[in-house]
Short mmCIF file of C-alpha atoms in Angstrom, two decimals:
data_model
loop_
_atom_site.label_atom_id
_atom_site.label_comp_id
_atom_site.label_asym_id
_atom_site.label_seq_id
_atom_site.Cartn_x
_atom_site.Cartn_y
_atom_site.Cartn_z
CA MET A 82 100.23 -76.73 42.35
CA ASP A 83 101.57 -75.08 45.47
CA LEU A 84 98.33 -73.79 46.96
CA GLY A 85 99.51 -73.77 50.57
CA GLU A 86 97.86 -75.60 53.42
CA CYS A 87 94.23 -76.53 52.92
CA PRO A 88 91.95 -74.66 55.37
CA LYS A 89 89.59 -77.62 55.57
CA ILE A 90 89.81 -80.46 58.08
CA HIS A 91 90.90 -83.75 56.51
CA ASP A 92 89.76 -86.46 58.92
CA LEU A 93 88.79 -89.99 57.92
CA ALA A 94 86.49 -90.29 60.94
CA LEU A 95 84.60 -87.13 59.97
CA ARG A 96 84.28 -88.33 56.40
CA ALA A 97 82.83 -91.62 57.62
CA ASP A 98 80.34 -89.71 59.79
CA TYR A 99 79.32 -87.60 56.79
CA GLU A 100 78.87 -90.64 54.56
CA ILE A 101 76.56 -92.18 57.15
CA ALA A 102 74.63 -88.94 57.76
CA SER A 103 74.25 -88.19 54.03
CA LYS A 104 72.22 -91.38 53.62
CA THR A 105 69.37 -89.87 55.63
CA LYS A 106 69.68 -86.16 54.78
CA ASP A 107 70.81 -84.18 51.74
CA TYR A 108 73.43 -81.55 52.57
CA PHE A 109 73.81 -80.25 48.98
CA TYR A 110 77.59 -80.29 49.20
CA ASP A 111 77.81 -81.05 45.48
CA ILE A 112 76.69 -77.45 44.87
CA ASP A 113 79.48 -76.16 47.07
CA ALA A 114 81.93 -78.40 45.21
CA THR A 115 80.71 -77.03 41.86
CA GLU A 116 81.19 -73.44 42.97
CA HIS A 117 84.65 -74.22 44.36
CA LEU A 118 85.80 -75.93 41.15
CA GLU A 119 84.33 -73.15 39.02
CA ALA A 120 86.40 -70.59 40.92
CA PHE A 121 89.50 -72.75 40.59
CA ILE A 122 89.11 -73.24 36.84
CA ALA A 123 88.23 -69.57 36.32
CA ASP A 124 91.53 -68.65 38.01
CA CYS A 125 93.39 -71.06 35.71
CA ASP A 126 91.70 -69.61 32.65
CA ARG A 127 92.66 -66.10 33.75
CA ARG A 128 96.29 -67.19 33.99
CA THR A 129 96.04 -68.72 30.52
CA THR A 130 94.68 -65.49 29.05
CA ALA A 131 97.38 -63.43 30.77
CA ALA A 132 100.11 -65.78 29.50
CA LYS A 133 98.80 -65.53 25.95
CA GLN A 134 98.80 -61.75 26.24
CA ARG A 135 102.43 -61.74 27.38
CA LEU A 136 103.46 -64.00 24.49
CA ALA A 137 101.67 -61.74 22.03
CA GLU A 138 103.60 -58.76 23.38
CA THR A 139 107.04 -60.39 23.55
CA GLN A 140 107.17 -62.81 20.62
CA GLU A 141 107.64 -61.75 17.04
CA GLU A 142 104.32 -61.37 15.32
CA LEU A 143 103.78 -63.92 12.56
CA SER A 144 101.57 -63.74 9.55
CA ALA A 145 98.23 -65.51 9.60
CA GLU A 146 99.53 -68.25 7.28
CA VAL A 147 102.63 -68.94 9.37
CA THR A 148 100.63 -68.82 12.59
CA GLU A 149 98.24 -71.43 11.21
CA LYS A 150 101.13 -73.73 10.29
CA ALA A 151 102.70 -73.27 13.72
CA ASN A 152 99.41 -74.15 15.42
CA ALA A 153 99.22 -77.29 13.29
CA VAL A 154 102.65 -78.37 14.56
CA HIS A 155 101.59 -77.62 18.16
CA GLU A 156 98.40 -79.65 17.85
CA LEU A 157 100.20 -82.67 16.43
CA ALA A 158 102.83 -82.41 19.15
CA GLU A 159 100.13 -82.31 21.83
CA GLN A 160 98.44 -85.38 20.39
CA ILE A 161 101.74 -87.25 20.36
CA GLY A 162 102.49 -86.26 23.96
CA GLN A 163 99.04 -87.24 25.19
CA LYS A 164 99.04 -90.62 23.44
CA LEU A 165 102.60 -91.37 24.55
CA ALA A 166 101.71 -90.66 28.18
CA ARG A 167 98.61 -92.83 27.82
CA ALA A 168 100.61 -95.67 26.23
CA GLU A 169 103.12 -95.62 29.08
CA ALA A 170 100.31 -95.71 31.66
CA LEU A 171 98.69 -98.69 29.91
CA GLY A 172 102.04 -100.50 29.82
CA GLU A 173 102.47 -99.99 33.57
CA GLU A 174 98.98 -101.40 34.13
CA GLY A 175 99.84 -104.52 32.14
CA MET A 176 97.61 -103.70 29.16
CA VAL A 177 100.31 -104.41 26.60
CA GLU A 178 98.11 -104.78 23.50
CA GLU A 179 96.40 -101.41 24.02
CA SER A 180 99.79 -99.80 24.61
CA VAL A 181 101.22 -101.26 21.40
CA LYS A 182 98.18 -100.04 19.47
CA LEU A 183 98.68 -96.49 20.76
CA MET A 184 102.36 -96.62 19.85
CA GLY A 185 101.31 -97.39 16.28
CA GLU A 186 99.07 -94.33 16.27
CA ILE A 187 101.93 -92.26 17.66
CA ASP A 188 104.18 -93.30 14.78
CA GLU A 189 101.58 -92.07 12.31
CA LEU A 190 101.27 -88.76 14.14
CA ARG A 191 105.04 -88.35 14.15
CA LYS A 192 105.09 -88.67 10.35
CA LYS A 193 102.38 -86.01 10.07
CA LYS A 194 104.25 -83.77 12.48
CA ALA A 195 107.46 -84.06 10.45
CA ILE A 196 105.61 -82.95 7.32
CA ALA A 197 103.95 -80.04 9.21
CA GLU A 198 107.29 -78.92 10.66
CA GLN A 199 108.88 -78.94 7.21
CA ASP A 200 106.02 -76.88 5.85
CA TYR A 201 106.35 -74.44 8.76
CA ARG A 202 110.12 -74.17 8.29
CA ASN A 203 109.77 -73.41 4.59
CA SER A 204 107.27 -70.61 5.24
CA MET A 205 109.65 -68.40 7.25
CA PRO A 206 113.30 -67.32 7.36
CA ALA A 207 115.80 -69.68 8.96
CA SER A 208 116.75 -67.10 11.62
CA SER A 209 113.17 -66.75 12.74
CA TYR A 210 112.58 -70.51 12.71
CA GLN A 211 115.41 -71.10 15.21
CA GLN A 212 113.69 -68.89 17.76
CA GLN A 213 111.63 -70.79 20.32
CA LYS A 214 107.94 -70.29 19.65
CA LEU A 215 105.84 -70.80 22.75
CA ARG A 216 102.19 -71.44 23.27
CA VAL A 217 100.07 -71.86 26.38
CA CYS A 218 98.47 -75.16 27.38
CA GLU A 219 94.71 -74.68 27.37
CA VAL A 220 94.26 -77.20 30.20
CA CYS A 221 96.76 -76.12 32.86
CA SER A 222 98.15 -72.80 31.53
CA ALA A 223 101.72 -74.13 31.27
CA TYR A 224 104.08 -73.02 28.46
CA LEU A 225 104.84 -75.39 25.58
CA GLY A 226 107.50 -74.93 22.92
CA ILE A 227 107.15 -75.74 19.25
CA HIS A 228 110.60 -77.37 19.29
CA ASP A 229 109.93 -79.55 22.38
CA ASN A 230 110.69 -83.20 21.74
CA ASP A 231 108.27 -86.04 22.30
CA ARG A 232 109.78 -86.93 25.69
CA ARG A 233 109.31 -83.40 27.00
CA LEU A 234 105.73 -83.29 25.75
CA ALA A 235 104.98 -86.74 27.21
CA ASP A 236 106.30 -85.61 30.61
CA HIS A 237 104.03 -82.58 30.48
CA PHE A 238 100.84 -84.34 29.36
CA GLY A 239 101.48 -87.26 31.71
CA GLY A 240 102.41 -85.05 34.64
CA LYS A 241 100.33 -84.69 37.79
CA LEU A 242 99.56 -81.03 37.20
CA HIS A 243 98.15 -81.51 33.72
CA LEU A 244 96.28 -84.71 34.62
CA GLY A 245 94.92 -83.05 37.75
CA PHE A 246 93.44 -80.22 35.73
CA ILE A 247 91.93 -82.73 33.32
CA THR A 248 90.25 -84.51 36.25
CA ILE A 249 88.96 -81.22 37.66
CA ARG A 250 87.54 -80.09 34.33
CA GLU A 251 85.85 -83.45 33.75
CA LYS A 252 84.34 -83.43 37.23
CA LEU A 253 83.16 -79.87 36.78
CA THR A 254 81.50 -80.75 33.48
CA GLU A 255 79.73 -83.63 35.20
CA LEU A 256 78.52 -81.47 38.08
CA LYS A 257 77.27 -78.72 35.81
CA LYS A 258 74.79 -81.12 34.24
CA THR A 259 72.78 -81.32 37.47
CA VAL A 260 73.77 -78.17 39.37
CA ASP A 261 70.75 -76.12 38.21
CA LYS A 262 68.32 -78.81 39.34
CA ARG A 263 70.17 -79.26 42.60
CA ARG A 264 70.04 -75.52 43.29
CA GLU A 265 66.29 -75.57 42.79
CA GLU A 266 66.01 -78.45 45.22
CA ARG A 267 68.11 -76.62 47.78
CA GLY A 268 65.98 -73.49 47.38
CA ALA A 269 62.81 -75.51 47.92
CA SER A 270 64.36 -77.15 50.98
CA GLU A 271 65.30 -73.75 52.44
CA ARG A 272 61.77 -72.45 51.83
CA GLU A 273 60.31 -75.47 53.61
CA ARG A 274 62.58 -74.87 56.57
CA SER A 275 61.67 -71.19 56.70
CA SER A 276 57.95 -71.98 56.56
CA GLY A 277 58.27 -74.48 59.38
CA ARG A 278 56.86 -77.45 57.52
CA ARG A 279 59.99 -79.42 58.25
CA HIS A 280 62.28 -79.11 61.23
CA TYR A 281 65.83 -78.62 60.11
CA VAL A 282 68.84 -77.70 62.20
CA GLY A 283 71.11 -75.61 59.99
CA GLY A 284 74.27 -73.69 60.67
CA ARG A 285 72.52 -70.60 62.04
CA GLU A 286 70.28 -72.66 64.29
CA LEU A 287 73.31 -74.52 65.60
CA ASP A 288 75.06 -71.21 66.26
CA ARG A 289 71.97 -69.92 68.07
CA ARG A 290 71.74 -73.05 70.20
CA ALA A 291 75.43 -72.92 70.97
CA ARG A 292 75.15 -69.26 71.98
CA ARG A 293 72.14 -70.03 74.18
CA HIS A 294 74.00 -72.93 75.74
CA ARG A 295 76.99 -70.71 76.50
CA GLU A 296 74.74 -68.07 78.04
CA SER A 297 72.94 -70.62 80.21
CA ALA A 298 76.30 -72.08 81.21
CA ARG A 299 77.49 -68.61 82.22
CA ASP A 300 74.27 -68.09 84.21
CA ARG A 301 74.77 -71.40 85.99
CA ASP A 302 78.36 -70.52 86.67
CA GLY A 303 77.25 -67.12 88.01
CA ARG A 304 74.67 -68.72 90.30
CA HIS A 305 77.16 -71.29 91.48
CA LYS A 306 79.65 -68.52 92.08
CA ASP A 307 77.10 -66.56 94.14
CA ASP A 308 76.23 -69.70 96.12
CA ARG A 309 79.90 -70.36 96.72
CA GLU A 310 80.44 -66.77 97.84
CA ARG A 311 77.45 -66.95 100.21
CA GLY A 312 78.70 -70.27 101.53
CA ASP A 313 82.16 -68.82 102.02
CA LYS A 314 80.72 -65.84 103.89
CA GLU A 315 78.66 -68.15 106.13
CA ARG A 316 81.72 -70.27 106.83
CA ASP A 317 83.76 -67.17 107.57
CA ARG A 318 81.07 -65.92 109.94
CA THR A 319 80.89 -69.33 111.64
CA ASP A 320 84.66 -69.46 111.93
CA LYS A 321 84.72 -65.95 113.44
CA ASP A 322 82.01 -66.93 115.97
CA ARG A 323 83.94 -70.08 116.81
CA ASP A 324 87.14 -68.09 117.26
CA ARG A 325 85.32 -65.56 119.44
CA GLY A 326 83.90 -68.37 121.62
CA ASP A 327 87.33 -69.97 121.90
CA LYS A 328 88.82 -66.66 123.02
CA GLU A 329 86.06 -66.22 125.63
CA ARG A 330 86.67 -69.74 126.93
CA ASP A 331 90.40 -69.10 127.05
CA ARG A 332 89.88 -65.89 129.02
CA GLU A 333 87.49 -67.68 131.40
CA ARG A 334 90.01 -70.47 131.99
CA GLU A 335 92.74 -67.89 132.56
CA ARG A 336 90.55 -66.13 135.18
CA ASP A 337 89.85 -69.49 136.86
CA ARG A 338 93.56 -70.26 136.97
CA LYS A 339 94.30 -66.85 138.48
CA ARG A 340 91.60 -67.32 141.16
CA SER A 341 92.92 -70.81 141.89
CA ARG A 342 96.47 -69.52 142.26
CA SER A 343 95.23 -66.68 144.52
CA ARG A 344 93.41 -69.13 146.82
CA SER A 345 96.43 -71.39 146.88
CA ARG A 346 98.69 -68.54 147.91
CA SER A 347 96.22 -67.50 150.66
CA ARG A 348 96.10 -71.03 152.10
CA HIS A 349 99.86 -71.30 152.00
CA GLU A 350 100.32 -68.01 153.82
CA ASN A 351 97.81 -69.01 156.54
CA SER A 352 99.56 -72.30 156.98
CA ARG A 353 102.92 -70.61 157.45
CA GLU A 354 101.43 -68.19 160.00
CA ARG A 355 100.10 -71.11 162.06
CA SER A 356 103.39 -72.89 161.82
CA ARG A 357 105.26 -69.79 163.00
CA GLY A 358 102.94 -69.39 166.03
CA HIS A 359 103.44 -73.02 167.02
CA ASP A 360 107.22 -72.69 166.87
CA THR A 361 107.25 -69.63 169.26
CA ARG A 362 105.23 -71.42 171.98
CA GLU A 363 107.20 -74.62 171.93
CA PRO A 364 110.37 -73.29 173.67
CA ARG A 365 108.37 -72.11 176.73
CA ARG A 366 107.01 -75.56 177.25
CA SER A 367 110.46 -76.91 176.96
CA ARG A 368 111.92 -74.59 179.62
CA SER A 369 109.06 -75.39 182.02
CA HIS A 370 109.66 -79.02 181.46
CA ARG A 371 113.36 -78.66 182.17
CA SER A 372 112.64 -76.73 185.38
CA SER A 373 110.31 -79.40 186.66
CA SER A 374 112.92 -82.00 185.76
CA ARG A 375 115.54 -80.25 187.88
CA ASP A 376 113.18 -79.99 190.84
CA HIS A 377 112.45 -83.62 190.60
CA ARG A 378 116.13 -84.49 190.72
CA ARG A 379 116.65 -82.40 193.77
CA ASP A 380 113.98 -84.26 195.55
#
């Protein structure tokens, strides 16, 4: 059936973990499986009832005698289809003798069906007999026709849908044998957990622990955030102090350079003044020297 995507997680690793864990603790998943299959089969049975109601409203109503004969034909046809599908499955598995035995039973059923069909045909007008009379499969809620041939019936009864519903119904019957006892055991286990005689970590406890873990993680993150903010503020303050000290040192160096340049200019100006005074006295000495030189030559 087209049921859409399964909401469950299908993981081989998780299944292996469950198989290992289920050896030491009972999870009571068979009760969940029973409830799930019950809901599934109940939905199928509702579809079967609705289909029967539609057929009763749309098909020509037959007398009780004719209806009984028609049901006899349907039952024989279903038996033939089921045995034929089983015989084909046995033949594929290599069980030839069992398959041949079933084929013999099918031949006998076909003879009975032919007699039942003739009896059904004789009990109603020919025009009404040609109309397709449907019935609903009690297993999978599919429609079956009274005039369907053996191949069509074999395909239905050997199909995956019909066989799947057979498997589900058989499994559900098996689970129902022990589900009442298992529910009592689960109730006793829950009472023991609630009374505290046995420590058990269930779904709610896991949710509570997970919530507490998230809250503690948020608290740690908040504290770490506060520490980081305080650390950032301290680093900012230290960086500002360092920048302020660097600026002070830069200003001090600039003042030292200005004082040094001022002293250098003062020394340079004094040196030029001395040089200028020396140059103005030197010509006088030169003229006196020349005068004494001339006097010496005269002599």
